Tab-separated table of C-alpha atoms and ligand atoms in Angstrom:
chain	number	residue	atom	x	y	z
A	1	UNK	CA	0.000	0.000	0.000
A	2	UNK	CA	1.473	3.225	-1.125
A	3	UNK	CA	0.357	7.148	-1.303
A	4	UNK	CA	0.587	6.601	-4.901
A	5	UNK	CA	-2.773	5.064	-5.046
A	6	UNK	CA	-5.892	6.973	-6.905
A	7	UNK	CA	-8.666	7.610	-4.367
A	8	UNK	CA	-11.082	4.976	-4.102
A	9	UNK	CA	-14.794	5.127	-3.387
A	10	UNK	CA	-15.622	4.655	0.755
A	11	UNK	CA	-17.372	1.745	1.773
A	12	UNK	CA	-20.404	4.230	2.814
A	13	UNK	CA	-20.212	5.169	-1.153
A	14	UNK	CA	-19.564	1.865	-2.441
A	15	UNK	CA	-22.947	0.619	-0.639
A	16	UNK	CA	-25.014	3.264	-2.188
A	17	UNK	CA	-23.943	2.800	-5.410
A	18	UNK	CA	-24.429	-1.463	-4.631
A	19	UNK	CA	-28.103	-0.550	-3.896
A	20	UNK	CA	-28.484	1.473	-6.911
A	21	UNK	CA	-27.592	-1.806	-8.508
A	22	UNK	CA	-24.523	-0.041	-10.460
A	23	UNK	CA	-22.466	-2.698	-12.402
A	24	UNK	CA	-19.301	-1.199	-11.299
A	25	UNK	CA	-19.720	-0.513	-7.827
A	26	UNK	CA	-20.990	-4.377	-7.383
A	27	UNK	CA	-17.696	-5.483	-9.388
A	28	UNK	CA	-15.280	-3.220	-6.977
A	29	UNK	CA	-17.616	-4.758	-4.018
A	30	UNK	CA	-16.920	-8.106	-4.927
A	31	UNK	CA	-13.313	-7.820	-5.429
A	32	UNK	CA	-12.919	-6.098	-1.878
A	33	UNK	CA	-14.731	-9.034	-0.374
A	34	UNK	CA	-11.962	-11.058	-2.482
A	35	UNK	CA	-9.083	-8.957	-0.764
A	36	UNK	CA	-8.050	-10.673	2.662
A	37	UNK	CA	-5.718	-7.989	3.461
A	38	UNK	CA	-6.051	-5.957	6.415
A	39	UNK	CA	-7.084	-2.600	4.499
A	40	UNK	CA	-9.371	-4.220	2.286
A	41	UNK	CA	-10.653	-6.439	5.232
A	42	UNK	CA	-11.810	-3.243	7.443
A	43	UNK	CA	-13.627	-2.061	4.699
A	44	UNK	CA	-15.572	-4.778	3.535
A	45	UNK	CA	-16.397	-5.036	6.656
A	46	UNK	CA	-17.635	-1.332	6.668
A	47	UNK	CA	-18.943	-2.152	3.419
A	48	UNK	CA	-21.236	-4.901	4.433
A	49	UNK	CA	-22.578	-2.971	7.548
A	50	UNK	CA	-23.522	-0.283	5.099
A	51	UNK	CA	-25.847	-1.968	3.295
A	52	UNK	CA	-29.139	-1.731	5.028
A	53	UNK	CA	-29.346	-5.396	6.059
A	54	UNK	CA	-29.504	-7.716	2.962
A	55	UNK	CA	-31.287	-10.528	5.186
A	56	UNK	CA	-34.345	-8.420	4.980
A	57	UNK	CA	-34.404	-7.265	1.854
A	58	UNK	CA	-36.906	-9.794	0.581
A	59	UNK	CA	-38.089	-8.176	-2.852
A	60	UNK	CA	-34.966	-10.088	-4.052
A	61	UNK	CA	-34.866	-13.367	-4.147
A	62	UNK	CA	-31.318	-15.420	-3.581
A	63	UNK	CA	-31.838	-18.650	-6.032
A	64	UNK	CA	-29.194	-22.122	-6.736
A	65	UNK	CA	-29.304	-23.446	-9.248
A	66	UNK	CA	-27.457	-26.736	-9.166
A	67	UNK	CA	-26.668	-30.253	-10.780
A	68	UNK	CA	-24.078	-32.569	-12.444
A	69	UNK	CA	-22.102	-30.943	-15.261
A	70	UNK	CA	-23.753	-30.801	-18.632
A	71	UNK	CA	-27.308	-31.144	-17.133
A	72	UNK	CA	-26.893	-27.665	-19.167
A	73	UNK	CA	-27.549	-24.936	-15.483
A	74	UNK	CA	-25.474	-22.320	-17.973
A	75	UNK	CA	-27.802	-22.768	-20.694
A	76	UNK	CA	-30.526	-22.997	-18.431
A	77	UNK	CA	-29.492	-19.265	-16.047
A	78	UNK	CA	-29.429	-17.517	-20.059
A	79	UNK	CA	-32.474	-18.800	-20.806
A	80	UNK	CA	-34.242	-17.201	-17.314
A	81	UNK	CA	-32.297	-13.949	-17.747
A	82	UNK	CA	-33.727	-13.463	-20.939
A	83	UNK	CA	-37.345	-13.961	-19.026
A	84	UNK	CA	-36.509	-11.957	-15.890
A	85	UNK	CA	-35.480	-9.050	-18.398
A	86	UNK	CA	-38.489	-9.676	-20.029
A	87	UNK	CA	-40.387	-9.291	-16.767
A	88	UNK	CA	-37.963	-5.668	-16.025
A	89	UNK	CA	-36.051	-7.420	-13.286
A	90	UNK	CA	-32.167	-6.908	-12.071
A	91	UNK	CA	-30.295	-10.026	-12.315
A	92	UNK	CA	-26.896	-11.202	-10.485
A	93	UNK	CA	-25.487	-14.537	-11.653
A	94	UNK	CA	-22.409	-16.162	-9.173
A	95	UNK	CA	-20.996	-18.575	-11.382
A	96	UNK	CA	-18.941	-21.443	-8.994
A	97	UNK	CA	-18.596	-24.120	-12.129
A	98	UNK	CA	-15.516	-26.386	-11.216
A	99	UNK	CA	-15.770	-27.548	-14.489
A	100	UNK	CA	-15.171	-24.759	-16.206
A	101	UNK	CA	-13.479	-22.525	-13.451
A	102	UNK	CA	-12.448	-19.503	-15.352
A	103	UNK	CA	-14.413	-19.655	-18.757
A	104	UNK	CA	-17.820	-20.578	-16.853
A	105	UNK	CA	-19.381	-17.369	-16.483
A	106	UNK	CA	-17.167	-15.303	-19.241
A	107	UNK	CA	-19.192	-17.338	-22.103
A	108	UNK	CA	-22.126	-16.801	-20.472
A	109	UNK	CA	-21.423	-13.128	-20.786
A	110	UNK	CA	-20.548	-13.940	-23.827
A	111	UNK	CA	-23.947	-15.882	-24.863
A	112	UNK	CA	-25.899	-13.045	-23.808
A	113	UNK	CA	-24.264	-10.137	-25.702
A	114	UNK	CA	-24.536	-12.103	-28.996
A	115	UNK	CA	-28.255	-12.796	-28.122
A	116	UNK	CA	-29.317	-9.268	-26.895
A	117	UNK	CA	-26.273	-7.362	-29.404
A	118	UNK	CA	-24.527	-5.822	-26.567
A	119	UNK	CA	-24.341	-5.285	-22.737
A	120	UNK	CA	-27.315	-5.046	-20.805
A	121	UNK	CA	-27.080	-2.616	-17.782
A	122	UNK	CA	-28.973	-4.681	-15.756
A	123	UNK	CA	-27.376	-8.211	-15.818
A	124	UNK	CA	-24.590	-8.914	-13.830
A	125	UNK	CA	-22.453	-12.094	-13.966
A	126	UNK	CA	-19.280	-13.111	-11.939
A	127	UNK	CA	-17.629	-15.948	-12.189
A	128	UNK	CA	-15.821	-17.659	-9.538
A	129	UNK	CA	-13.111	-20.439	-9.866
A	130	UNK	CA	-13.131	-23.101	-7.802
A	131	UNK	CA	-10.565	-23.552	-5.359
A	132	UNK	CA	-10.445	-27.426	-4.838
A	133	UNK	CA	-11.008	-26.554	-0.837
A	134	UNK	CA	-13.834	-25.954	1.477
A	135	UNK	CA	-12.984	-22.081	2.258
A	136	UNK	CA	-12.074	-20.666	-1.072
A	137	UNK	CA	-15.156	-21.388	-2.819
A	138	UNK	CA	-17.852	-21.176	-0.393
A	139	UNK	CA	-16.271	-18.690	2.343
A	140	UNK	CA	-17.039	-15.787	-0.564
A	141	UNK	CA	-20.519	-17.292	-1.853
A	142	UNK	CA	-22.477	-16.051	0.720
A	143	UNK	CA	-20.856	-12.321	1.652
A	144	UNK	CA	-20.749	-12.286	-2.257
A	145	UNK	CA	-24.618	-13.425	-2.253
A	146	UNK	CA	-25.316	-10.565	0.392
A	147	UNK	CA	-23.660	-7.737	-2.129
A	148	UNK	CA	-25.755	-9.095	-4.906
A	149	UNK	CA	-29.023	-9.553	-2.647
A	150	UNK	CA	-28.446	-5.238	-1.684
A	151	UNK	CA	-28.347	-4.439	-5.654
A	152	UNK	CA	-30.409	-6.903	-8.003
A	153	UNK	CA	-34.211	-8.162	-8.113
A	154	UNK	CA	-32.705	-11.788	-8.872
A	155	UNK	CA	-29.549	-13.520	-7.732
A	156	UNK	CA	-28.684	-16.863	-8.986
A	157	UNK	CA	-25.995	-19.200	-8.156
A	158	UNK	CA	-24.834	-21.786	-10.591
A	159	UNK	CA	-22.956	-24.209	-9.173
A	160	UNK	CA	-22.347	-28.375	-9.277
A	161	UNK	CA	-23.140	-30.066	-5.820
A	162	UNK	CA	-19.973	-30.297	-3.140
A	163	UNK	CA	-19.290	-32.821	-0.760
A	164	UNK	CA	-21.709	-33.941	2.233
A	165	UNK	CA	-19.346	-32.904	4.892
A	166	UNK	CA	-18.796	-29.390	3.468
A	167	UNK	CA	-21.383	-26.303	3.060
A	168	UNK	CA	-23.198	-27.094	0.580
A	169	UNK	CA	-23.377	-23.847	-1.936
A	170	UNK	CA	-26.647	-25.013	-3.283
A	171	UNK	CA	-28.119	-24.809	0.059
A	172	UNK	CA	-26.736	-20.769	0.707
A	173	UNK	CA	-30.313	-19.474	-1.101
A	174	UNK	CA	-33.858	-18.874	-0.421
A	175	UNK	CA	-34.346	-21.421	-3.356
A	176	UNK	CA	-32.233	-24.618	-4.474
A	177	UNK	CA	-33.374	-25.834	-8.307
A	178	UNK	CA	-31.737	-29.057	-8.942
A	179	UNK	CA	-31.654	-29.751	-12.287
A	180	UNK	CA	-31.382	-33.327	-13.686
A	181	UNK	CA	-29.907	-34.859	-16.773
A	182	UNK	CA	-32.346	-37.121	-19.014
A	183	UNK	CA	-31.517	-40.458	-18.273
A	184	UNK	CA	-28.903	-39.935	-15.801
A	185	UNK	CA	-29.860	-42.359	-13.127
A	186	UNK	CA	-27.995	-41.204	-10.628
A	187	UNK	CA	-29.462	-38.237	-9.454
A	188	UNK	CA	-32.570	-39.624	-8.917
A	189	UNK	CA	-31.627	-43.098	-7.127
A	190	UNK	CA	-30.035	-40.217	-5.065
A	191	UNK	CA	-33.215	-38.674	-4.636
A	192	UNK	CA	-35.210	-42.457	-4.213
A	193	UNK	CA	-32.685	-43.250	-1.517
A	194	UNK	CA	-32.894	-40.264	0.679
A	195	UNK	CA	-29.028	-39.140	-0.074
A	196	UNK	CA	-29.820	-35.809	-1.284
A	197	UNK	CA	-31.957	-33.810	0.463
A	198	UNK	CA	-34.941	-32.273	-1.816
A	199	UNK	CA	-34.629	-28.886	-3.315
A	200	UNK	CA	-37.605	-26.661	-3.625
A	201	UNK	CA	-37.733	-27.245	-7.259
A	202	UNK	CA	-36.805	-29.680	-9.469
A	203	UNK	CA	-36.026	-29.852	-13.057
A	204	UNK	CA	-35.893	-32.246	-16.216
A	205	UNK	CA	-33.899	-30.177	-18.746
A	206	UNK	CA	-33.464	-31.191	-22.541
A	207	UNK	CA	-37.360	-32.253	-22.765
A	208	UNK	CA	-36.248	-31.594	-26.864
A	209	UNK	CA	-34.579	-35.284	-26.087
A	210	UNK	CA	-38.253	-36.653	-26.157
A	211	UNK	CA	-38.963	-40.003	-24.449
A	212	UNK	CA	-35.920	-40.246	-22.564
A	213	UNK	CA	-36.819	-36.723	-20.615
A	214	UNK	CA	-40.160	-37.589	-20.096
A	215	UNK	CA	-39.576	-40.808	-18.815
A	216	UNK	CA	-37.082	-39.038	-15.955
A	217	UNK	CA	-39.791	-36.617	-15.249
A	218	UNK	CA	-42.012	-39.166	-14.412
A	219	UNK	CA	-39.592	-41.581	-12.608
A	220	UNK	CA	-38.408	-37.822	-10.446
A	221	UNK	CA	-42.028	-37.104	-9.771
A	222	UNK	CA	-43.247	-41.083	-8.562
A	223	UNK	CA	-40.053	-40.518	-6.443
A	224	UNK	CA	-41.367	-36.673	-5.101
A	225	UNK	CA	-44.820	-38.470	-4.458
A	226	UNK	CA	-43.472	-40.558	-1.939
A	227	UNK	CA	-41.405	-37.944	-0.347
A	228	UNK	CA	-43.762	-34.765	-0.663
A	229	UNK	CA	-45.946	-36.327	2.002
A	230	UNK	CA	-47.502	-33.609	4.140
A	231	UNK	CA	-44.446	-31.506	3.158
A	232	UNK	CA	-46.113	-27.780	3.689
A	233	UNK	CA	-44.347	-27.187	0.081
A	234	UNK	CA	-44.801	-29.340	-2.597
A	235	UNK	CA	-41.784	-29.824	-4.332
A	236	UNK	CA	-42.662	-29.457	-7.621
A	237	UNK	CA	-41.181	-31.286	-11.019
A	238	UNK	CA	-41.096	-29.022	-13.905
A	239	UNK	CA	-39.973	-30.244	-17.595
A	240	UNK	CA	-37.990	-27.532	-19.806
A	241	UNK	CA	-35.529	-27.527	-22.583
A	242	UNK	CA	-33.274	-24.639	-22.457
A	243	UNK	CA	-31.893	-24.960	-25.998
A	244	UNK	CA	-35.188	-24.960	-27.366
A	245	UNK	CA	-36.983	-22.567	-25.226
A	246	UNK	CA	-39.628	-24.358	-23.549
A	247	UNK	CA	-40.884	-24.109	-20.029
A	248	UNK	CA	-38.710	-21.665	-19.157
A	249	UNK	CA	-41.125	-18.845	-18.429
A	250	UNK	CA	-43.324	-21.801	-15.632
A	251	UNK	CA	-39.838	-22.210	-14.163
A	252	UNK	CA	-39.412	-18.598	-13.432
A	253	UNK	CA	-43.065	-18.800	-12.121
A	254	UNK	CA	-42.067	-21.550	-9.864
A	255	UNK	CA	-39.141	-20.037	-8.275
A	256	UNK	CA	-41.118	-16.604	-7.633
A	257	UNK	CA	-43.830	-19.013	-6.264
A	258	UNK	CA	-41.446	-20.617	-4.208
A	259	UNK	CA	-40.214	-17.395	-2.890
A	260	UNK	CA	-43.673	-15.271	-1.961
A	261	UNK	CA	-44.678	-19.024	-0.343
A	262	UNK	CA	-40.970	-17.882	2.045
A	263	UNK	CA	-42.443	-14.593	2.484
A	264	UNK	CA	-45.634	-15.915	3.398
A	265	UNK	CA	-44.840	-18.052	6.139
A	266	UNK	CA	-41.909	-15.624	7.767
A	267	UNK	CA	-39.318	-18.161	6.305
A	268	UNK	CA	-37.101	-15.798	4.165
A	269	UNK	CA	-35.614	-13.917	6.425
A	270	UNK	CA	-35.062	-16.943	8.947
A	271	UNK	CA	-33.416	-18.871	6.349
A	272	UNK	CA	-31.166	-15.883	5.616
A	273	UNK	CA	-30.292	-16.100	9.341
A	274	UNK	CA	-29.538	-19.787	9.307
A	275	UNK	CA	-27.013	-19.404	6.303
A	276	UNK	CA	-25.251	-16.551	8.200
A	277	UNK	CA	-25.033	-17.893	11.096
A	278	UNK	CA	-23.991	-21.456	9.713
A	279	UNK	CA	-21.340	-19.481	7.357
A	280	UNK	CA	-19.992	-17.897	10.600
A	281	UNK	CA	-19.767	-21.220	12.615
A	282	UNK	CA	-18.196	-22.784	9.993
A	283	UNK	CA	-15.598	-20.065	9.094
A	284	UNK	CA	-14.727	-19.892	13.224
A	285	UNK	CA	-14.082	-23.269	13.058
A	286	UNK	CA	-11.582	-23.770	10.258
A	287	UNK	CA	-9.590	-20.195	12.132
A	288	UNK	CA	-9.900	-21.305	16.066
A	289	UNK	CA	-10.896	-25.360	15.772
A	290	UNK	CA	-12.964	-27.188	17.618
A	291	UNK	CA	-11.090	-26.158	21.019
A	292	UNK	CA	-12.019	-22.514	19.744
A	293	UNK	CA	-15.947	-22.983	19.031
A	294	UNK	CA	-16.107	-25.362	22.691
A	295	UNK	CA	-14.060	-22.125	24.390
A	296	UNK	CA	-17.242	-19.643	22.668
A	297	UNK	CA	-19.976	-22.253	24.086
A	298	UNK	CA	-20.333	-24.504	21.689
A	299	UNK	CA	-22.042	-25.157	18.059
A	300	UNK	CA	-25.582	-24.641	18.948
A	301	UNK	CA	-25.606	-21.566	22.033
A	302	UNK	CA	-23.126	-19.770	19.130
A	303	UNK	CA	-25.744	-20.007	16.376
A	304	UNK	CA	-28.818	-19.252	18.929
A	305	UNK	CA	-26.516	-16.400	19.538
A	306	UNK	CA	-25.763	-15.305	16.067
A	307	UNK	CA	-29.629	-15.626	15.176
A	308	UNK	CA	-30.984	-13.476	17.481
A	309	UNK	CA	-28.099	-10.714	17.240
A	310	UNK	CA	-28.345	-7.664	14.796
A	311	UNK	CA	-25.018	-7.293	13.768
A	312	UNK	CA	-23.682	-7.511	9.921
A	313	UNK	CA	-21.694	-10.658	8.762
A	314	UNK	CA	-18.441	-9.427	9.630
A	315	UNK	CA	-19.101	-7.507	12.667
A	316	UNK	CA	-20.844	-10.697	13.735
A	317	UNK	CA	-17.663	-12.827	13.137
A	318	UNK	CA	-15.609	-10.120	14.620
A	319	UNK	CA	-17.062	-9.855	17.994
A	320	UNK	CA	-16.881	-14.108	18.185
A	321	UNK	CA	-13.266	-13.580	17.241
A	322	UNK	CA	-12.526	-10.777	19.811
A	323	UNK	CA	-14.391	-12.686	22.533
A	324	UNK	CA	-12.444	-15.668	21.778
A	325	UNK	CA	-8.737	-13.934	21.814
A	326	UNK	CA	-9.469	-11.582	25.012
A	327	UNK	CA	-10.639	-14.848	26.322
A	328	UNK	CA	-7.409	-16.231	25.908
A	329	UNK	CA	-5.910	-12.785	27.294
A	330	UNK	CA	-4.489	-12.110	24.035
A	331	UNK	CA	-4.869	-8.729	22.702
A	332	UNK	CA	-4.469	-8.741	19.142
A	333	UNK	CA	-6.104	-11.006	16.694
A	334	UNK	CA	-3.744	-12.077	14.330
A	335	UNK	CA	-3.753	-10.224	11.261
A	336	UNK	CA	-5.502	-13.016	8.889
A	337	UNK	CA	-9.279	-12.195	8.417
A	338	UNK	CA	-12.359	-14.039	7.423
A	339	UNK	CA	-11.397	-13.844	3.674
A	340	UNK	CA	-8.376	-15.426	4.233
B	1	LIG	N1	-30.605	-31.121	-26.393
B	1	LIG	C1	-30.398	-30.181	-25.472
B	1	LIG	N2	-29.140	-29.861	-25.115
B	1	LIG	C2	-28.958	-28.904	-24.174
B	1	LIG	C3	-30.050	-28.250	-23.564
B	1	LIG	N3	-29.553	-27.372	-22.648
B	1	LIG	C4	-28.209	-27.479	-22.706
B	1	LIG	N4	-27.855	-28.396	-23.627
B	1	LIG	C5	-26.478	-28.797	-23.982
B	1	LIG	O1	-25.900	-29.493	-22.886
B	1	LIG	C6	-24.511	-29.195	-22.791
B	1	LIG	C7	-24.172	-28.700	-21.402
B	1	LIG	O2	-24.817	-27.456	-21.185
B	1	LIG	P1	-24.349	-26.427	-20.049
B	1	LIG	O3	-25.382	-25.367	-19.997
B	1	LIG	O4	-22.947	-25.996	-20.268
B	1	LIG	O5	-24.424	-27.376	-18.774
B	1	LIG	P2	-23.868	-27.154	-17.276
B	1	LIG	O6	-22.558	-27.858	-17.202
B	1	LIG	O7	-24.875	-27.797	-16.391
B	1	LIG	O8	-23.760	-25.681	-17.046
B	1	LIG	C8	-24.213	-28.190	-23.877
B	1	LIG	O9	-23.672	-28.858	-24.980
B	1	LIG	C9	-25.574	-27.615	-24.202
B	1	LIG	O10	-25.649	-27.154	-25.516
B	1	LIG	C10	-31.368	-28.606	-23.977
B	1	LIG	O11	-32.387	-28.086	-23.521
B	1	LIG	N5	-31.472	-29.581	-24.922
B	2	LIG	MG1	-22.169	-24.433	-16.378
């Protein structure tokens, strides 16, 4: 860091400019939040408790959409852009695609400005590269996901399934969309067998394939049937083909349906709350270990804690910190933050 430097928006700007759902100051938000230095680090955390609390803001709607590669999610987010624009909303994509860590949400940039013959103003798509471990990827998804939540209508998350014993992205949003490959068994034994937990919506892409799709719709919803029960939300199983355009505009009606049914029964902000506080717990626990979440009271008094306190993301994570190291009688934290 040097004098040298041009003068930079302050986080109190930066925010404002986030909720006016500028391009630019989302991009220079999201690279702070990228930025684990100490400078960078106090102001994202500024930054973040500027925003006039994301976890509440629900006329935006935070939505995953996940499955196995080439079950076509990329094709699949263009294709609901092009509705949501349709319908005059804001749109954030977050695109975590392992298998395509870098090129992932360029060509979907890409895509779009050949389709709509330039840049739209009000679609906003970052792509992030996996980083083989737990923290890289997912530590940013959800501060990332709150930036996005303070300046678009519609944030989506693209992203392939992780691990069972990690955070699983899919489940950082008010709405997880699985989306299923025609004749890909696999998915749906998952489903039969109880591994993977439901998402809110499900989807048979590539209906153009013909019998093949329909026949996984109908095996996916036989499966649903059994596990809907008394569920108080149907999980619903759409058919669509993204290349050919078809069902796309009853998937976007889905997910909005999905989200006023949130807003209805108090659940979006609650959820919100959950992720945070689950981000938090698990981002303590990879800096202090299990010695360091015991010495703070344990898993479940932390996250009653964290629920019920009013504090942003960072300040939240900061105070556990602090508590933790003056416990210990030692003053300074060291320098390493929660973007580490
Ligand atoms: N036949 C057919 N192919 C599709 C459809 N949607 C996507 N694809 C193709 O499936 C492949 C994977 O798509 P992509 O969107 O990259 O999948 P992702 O890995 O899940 O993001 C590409 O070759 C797409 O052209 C569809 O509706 N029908
Ligand atoms: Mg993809």
């Amino acid at each position: 860091m040097t004098a040298a430097q041009p003068a930079k928006p302050s986080a109190a700007d930066l925010a404002r400019g986030v909720e006016a759902g500028e391009r630019g100051a989302v991009a220079r938000a999201l690279n702070l939040l990228d930025d684990s230095r100490g400078p960078a680090r106090e102001k994202a955390r500024r930054l973040l408790a500027s925003l006039s609390d994301p976890l509440s803001r629900g006329s935006s709607h935070l939505i995953g959409l996940t499955g196995p590669p080439g079950a076509g999610k990329s094709s699949l987010t263009s294709a609901l852009i092009r509705v949501w624009r349709r319908r005059g909303l804001s749109v954030g994509i977050l695109a975590v695609d392992p298998s395509s860590p870098i090129s992932g949400g360029a060509l979907l940039g890409d895509r779009l400005r050949m389709m709509s013959g330039g840049v739209d103003e009000h679609v906003f798509i970052r792509s992030l590269a996996c980083r083989g471990a737990y923290g890289g990827l997912s530590a940013e998804v959800w501060p990332m996901s709150l930036v996005m939540l303070a300046a678009f209508d519609l944030v989506l998350v693209e992203t392939v399934g992780v691990g069972q014993r990690e955070i699983d992205v899919s489940k950082m949003t008010d709405t997880t969309c699985f989306v299923a490959q025609p004749a890909s068994g696999d998915s749906i034994q998952f489903l039969k067998a109880g591994i993977m937990e439901v998402p809110h919506v499900l989807v048979v892409n590539k209906a153009d394939m013909g019998a093949v799709a329909r026949r996984t719709l109908s095996d996916l919803r036989a499966s649903l049937r059994r596990r809907n029960g008394s569920r108080a939300w149907q999980v619903p199983a759409l058919s669509v083909s993204a290349a050919v355009d078809t069902g796309i505009d009853e998937l976007a009606d889905t997910l909005a349906r999905h989200h006023r049914w949130l807003e209805d029964h108090d659940l979006l902000r609650a959820g919100r709350r959950r992720i945070q506080a689950q981000w938090i717990l698990k981002r303590l626990g990879d800096e202090l270990g299990r010695f360091g979440i015991d010495r703070l009271g344990g898993e479940e008094q932390i996250e009653a804690e964290l629920i019920q306190s009013k504090g942003s993301l960072l300040e939240q994570y900061d105070n556990l910190q602090s508590r933790f190291f003056a416990d210990l009688n030692i003053s300074s934290p060291p320098s390493q933050g929660a973007h580490a």
